CSV table of C-alpha atoms in Angstrom, one decimal:
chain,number,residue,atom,x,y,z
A,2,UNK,CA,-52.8,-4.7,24.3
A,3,UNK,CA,-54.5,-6.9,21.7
A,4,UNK,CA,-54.4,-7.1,18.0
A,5,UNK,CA,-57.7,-4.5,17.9
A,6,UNK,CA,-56.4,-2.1,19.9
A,7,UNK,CA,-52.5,-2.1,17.8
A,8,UNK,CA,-55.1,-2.2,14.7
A,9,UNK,CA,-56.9,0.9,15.9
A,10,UNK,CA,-53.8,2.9,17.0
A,11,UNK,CA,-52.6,2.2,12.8
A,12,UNK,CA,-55.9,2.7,11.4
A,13,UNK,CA,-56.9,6.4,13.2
A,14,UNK,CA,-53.6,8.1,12.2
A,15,UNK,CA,-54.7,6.8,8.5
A,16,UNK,CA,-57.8,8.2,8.8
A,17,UNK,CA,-57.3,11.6,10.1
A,18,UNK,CA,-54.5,12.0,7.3
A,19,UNK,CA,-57.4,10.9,4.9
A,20,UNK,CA,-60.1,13.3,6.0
A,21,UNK,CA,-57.1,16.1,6.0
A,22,UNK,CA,-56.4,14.9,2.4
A,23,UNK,CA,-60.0,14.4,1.5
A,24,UNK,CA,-60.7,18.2,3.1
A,25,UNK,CA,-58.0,19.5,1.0
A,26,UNK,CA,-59.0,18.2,-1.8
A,27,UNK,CA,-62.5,19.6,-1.7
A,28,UNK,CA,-61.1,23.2,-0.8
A,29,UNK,CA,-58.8,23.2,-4.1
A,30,UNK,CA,-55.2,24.3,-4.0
A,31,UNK,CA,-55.8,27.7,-2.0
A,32,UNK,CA,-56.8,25.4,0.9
A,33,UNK,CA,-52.7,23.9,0.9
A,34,UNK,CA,-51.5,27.5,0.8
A,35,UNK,CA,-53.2,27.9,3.8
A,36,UNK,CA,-52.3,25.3,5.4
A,37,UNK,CA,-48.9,25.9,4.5
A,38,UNK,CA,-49.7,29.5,6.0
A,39,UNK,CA,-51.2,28.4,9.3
A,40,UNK,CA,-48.3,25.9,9.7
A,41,UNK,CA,-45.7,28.5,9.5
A,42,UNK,CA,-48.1,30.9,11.5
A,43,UNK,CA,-48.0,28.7,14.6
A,44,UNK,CA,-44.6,27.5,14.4
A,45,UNK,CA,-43.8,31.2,14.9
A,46,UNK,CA,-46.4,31.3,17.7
A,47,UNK,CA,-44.9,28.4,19.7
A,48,UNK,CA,-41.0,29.5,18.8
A,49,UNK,CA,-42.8,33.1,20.7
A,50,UNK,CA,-43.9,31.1,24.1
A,51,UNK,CA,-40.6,28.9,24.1
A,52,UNK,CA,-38.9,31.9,23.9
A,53,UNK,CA,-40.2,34.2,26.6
A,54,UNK,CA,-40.6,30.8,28.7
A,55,UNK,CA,-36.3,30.7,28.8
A,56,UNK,CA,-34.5,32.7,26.6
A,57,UNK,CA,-35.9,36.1,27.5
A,58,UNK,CA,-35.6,34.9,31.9
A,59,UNK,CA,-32.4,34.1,31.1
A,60,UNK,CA,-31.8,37.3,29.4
A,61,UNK,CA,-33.9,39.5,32.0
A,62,UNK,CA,-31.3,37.3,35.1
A,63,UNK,CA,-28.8,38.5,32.6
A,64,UNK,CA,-29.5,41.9,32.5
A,65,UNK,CA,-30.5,42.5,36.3
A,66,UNK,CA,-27.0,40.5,37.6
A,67,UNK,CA,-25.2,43.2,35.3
A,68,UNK,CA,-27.4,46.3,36.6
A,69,UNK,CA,-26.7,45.0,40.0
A,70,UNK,CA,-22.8,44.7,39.8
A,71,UNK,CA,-22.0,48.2,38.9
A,72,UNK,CA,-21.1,50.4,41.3
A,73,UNK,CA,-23.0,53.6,40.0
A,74,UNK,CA,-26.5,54.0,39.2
A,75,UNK,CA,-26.8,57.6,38.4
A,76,UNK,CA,-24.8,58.9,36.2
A,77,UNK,CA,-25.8,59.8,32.9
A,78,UNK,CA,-23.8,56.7,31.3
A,79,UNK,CA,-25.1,54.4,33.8
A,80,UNK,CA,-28.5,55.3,32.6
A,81,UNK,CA,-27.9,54.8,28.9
A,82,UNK,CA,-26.7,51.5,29.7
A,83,UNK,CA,-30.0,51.1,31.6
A,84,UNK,CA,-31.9,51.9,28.7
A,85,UNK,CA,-30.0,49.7,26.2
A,86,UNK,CA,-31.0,46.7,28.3
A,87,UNK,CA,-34.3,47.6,28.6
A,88,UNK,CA,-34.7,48.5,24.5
A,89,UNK,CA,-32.3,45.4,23.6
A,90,UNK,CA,-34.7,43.3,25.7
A,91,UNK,CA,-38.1,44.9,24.1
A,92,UNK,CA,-36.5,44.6,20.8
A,93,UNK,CA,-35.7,40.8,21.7
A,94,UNK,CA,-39.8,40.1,23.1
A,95,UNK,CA,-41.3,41.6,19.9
A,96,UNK,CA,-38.9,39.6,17.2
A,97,UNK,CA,-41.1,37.3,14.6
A,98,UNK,CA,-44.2,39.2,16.2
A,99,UNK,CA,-44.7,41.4,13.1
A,100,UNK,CA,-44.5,38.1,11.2
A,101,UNK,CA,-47.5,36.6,12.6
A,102,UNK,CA,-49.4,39.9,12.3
A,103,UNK,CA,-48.9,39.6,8.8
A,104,UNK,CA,-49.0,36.3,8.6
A,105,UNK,CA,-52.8,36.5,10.4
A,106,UNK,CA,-53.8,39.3,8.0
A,107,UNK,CA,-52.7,37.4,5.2
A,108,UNK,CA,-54.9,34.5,6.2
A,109,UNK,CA,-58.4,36.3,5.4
A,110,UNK,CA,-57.0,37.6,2.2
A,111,UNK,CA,-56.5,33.7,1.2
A,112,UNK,CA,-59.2,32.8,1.9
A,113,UNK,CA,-61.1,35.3,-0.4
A,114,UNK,CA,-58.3,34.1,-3.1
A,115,UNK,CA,-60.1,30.4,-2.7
A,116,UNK,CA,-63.4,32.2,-2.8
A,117,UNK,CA,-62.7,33.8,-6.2
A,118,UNK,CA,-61.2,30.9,-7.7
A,119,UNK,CA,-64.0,28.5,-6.2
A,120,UNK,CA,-66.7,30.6,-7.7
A,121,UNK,CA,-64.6,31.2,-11.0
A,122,UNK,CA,-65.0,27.1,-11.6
A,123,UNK,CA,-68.9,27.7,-10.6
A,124,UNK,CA,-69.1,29.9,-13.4
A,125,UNK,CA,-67.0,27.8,-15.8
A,126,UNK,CA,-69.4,25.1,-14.9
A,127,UNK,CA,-72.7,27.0,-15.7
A,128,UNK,CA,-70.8,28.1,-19.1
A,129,UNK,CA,-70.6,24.4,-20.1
A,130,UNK,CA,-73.9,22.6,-18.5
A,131,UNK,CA,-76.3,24.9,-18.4
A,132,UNK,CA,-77.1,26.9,-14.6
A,133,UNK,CA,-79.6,24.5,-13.8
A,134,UNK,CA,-77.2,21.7,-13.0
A,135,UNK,CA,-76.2,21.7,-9.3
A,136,UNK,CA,-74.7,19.1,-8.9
A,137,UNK,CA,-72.0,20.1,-11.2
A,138,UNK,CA,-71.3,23.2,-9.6
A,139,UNK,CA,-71.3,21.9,-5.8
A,140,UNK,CA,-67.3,21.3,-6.5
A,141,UNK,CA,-66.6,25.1,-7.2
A,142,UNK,CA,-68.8,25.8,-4.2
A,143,UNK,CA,-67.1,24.0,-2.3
A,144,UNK,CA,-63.6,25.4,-3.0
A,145,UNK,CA,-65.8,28.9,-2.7
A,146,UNK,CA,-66.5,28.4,0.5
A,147,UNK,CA,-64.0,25.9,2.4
A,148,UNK,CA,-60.8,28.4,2.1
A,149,UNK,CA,-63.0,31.4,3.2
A,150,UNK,CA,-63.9,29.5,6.6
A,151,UNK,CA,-60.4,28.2,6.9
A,152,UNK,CA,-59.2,32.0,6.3
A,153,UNK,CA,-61.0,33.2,8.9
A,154,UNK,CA,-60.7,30.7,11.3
A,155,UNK,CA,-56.7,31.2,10.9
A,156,UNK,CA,-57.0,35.0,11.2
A,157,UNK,CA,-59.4,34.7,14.5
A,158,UNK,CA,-57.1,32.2,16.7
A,159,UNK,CA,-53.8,33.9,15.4
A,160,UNK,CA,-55.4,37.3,16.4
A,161,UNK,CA,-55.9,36.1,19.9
A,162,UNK,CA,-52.3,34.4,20.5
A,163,UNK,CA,-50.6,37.7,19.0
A,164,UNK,CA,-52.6,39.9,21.0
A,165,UNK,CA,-51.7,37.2,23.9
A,166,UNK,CA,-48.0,37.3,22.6
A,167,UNK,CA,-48.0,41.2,22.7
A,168,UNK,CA,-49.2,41.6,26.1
A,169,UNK,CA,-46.8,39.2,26.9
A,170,UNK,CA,-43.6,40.8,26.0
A,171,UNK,CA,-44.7,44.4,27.1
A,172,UNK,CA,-45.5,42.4,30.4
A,173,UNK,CA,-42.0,41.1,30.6
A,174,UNK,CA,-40.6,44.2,29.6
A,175,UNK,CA,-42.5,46.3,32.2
A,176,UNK,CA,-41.2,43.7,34.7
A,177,UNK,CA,-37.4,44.4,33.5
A,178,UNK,CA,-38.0,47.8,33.8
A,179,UNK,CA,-39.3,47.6,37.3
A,180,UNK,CA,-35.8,45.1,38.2
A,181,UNK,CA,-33.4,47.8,37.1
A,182,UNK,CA,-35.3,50.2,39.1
A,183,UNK,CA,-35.2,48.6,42.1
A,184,UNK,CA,-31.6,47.6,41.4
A,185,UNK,CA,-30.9,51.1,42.2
């Protein structure tokens, strides 16, 4: 590598921290809670895929080895115990997912909070100057309409990993399910 290409892998990082700082900074301070939001939002999201990628296989191996080893299947005891695994292991698949959904419904609402106060600064600017000045009231436009679009975008791409997430753990439930009934 030479000194350009070290330079280059300094200056990008620098840059993309700047335009985050400089984006924030034109969508006012509803545009951090967002952030802040989305950040918690998706570290949910991932914990969600990490989870069901080892936890909940070792859990289901768990369960199945356990089903397996008794001796009886059918008595009325043997089934309760057959349905605890299977709710225990549903209750397990849908932790932290009513978290996100509120988390994603919150993101919308956010983002009409940095619409209010974006236009609330609009309207503080046409009090002062006048409402022919538009350059003066491009700023509260701006935190009008960044947070809306950040809102939404939030809400849209969390709505389609929870609805992933969901099908998900009814998937690995069914698949359970089917286990212990074969077990038998």
């Amino acid at each position: 590598m030479d000194v350009q290409e070290i330079f280059w892998l300094f200056v990008n990082p620098l840059q993309a921290i700047r335009g985050v700082r400089d984006f924030l900074e034109l969508g006012g301070d509803v545009l951090l809670l967002i952030m802040i939001t989305t950040f918690v939002l998706w570290g949910l999201i991932f914990e969600r895929y990490a989870y069901f990628r080892k936890e909940f296989v070792e859990l289901t191996a768990r369960y199945t080895t356990t089903w397996q080893a008794r001796k009886e299947h059918k008595s009325w005891a043997a089934h309760r115990i057959r349905e605890m695994m299977i709710s225990d292991a549903r209750l397990k698949a849908s932790a932290n997912l009513s978290y996100i959904k509120v988390l994603v419904a919150l993101a919308p609402f956010l983002g009409l909070l940095g619409t209010v106060t974006g236009m609330v600064e609009v309207f503080d600017v046409m009090a002062v100057t006048g409402s022919g000045n538009a350059r003066a009231m491009a700023a509260g436009i701006s935190k009008a309409t960044l947070p809306t679009m950040a809102g939404l975008v939030v809400a849209l791409s969390g709505l389609f990993f929870t609805t992933s997430l969901e099908r998900r753990a009814d998937r690995l439930v069914r698949r359970l399910q089917d286990d212990l009934d074969l077990a038998d």
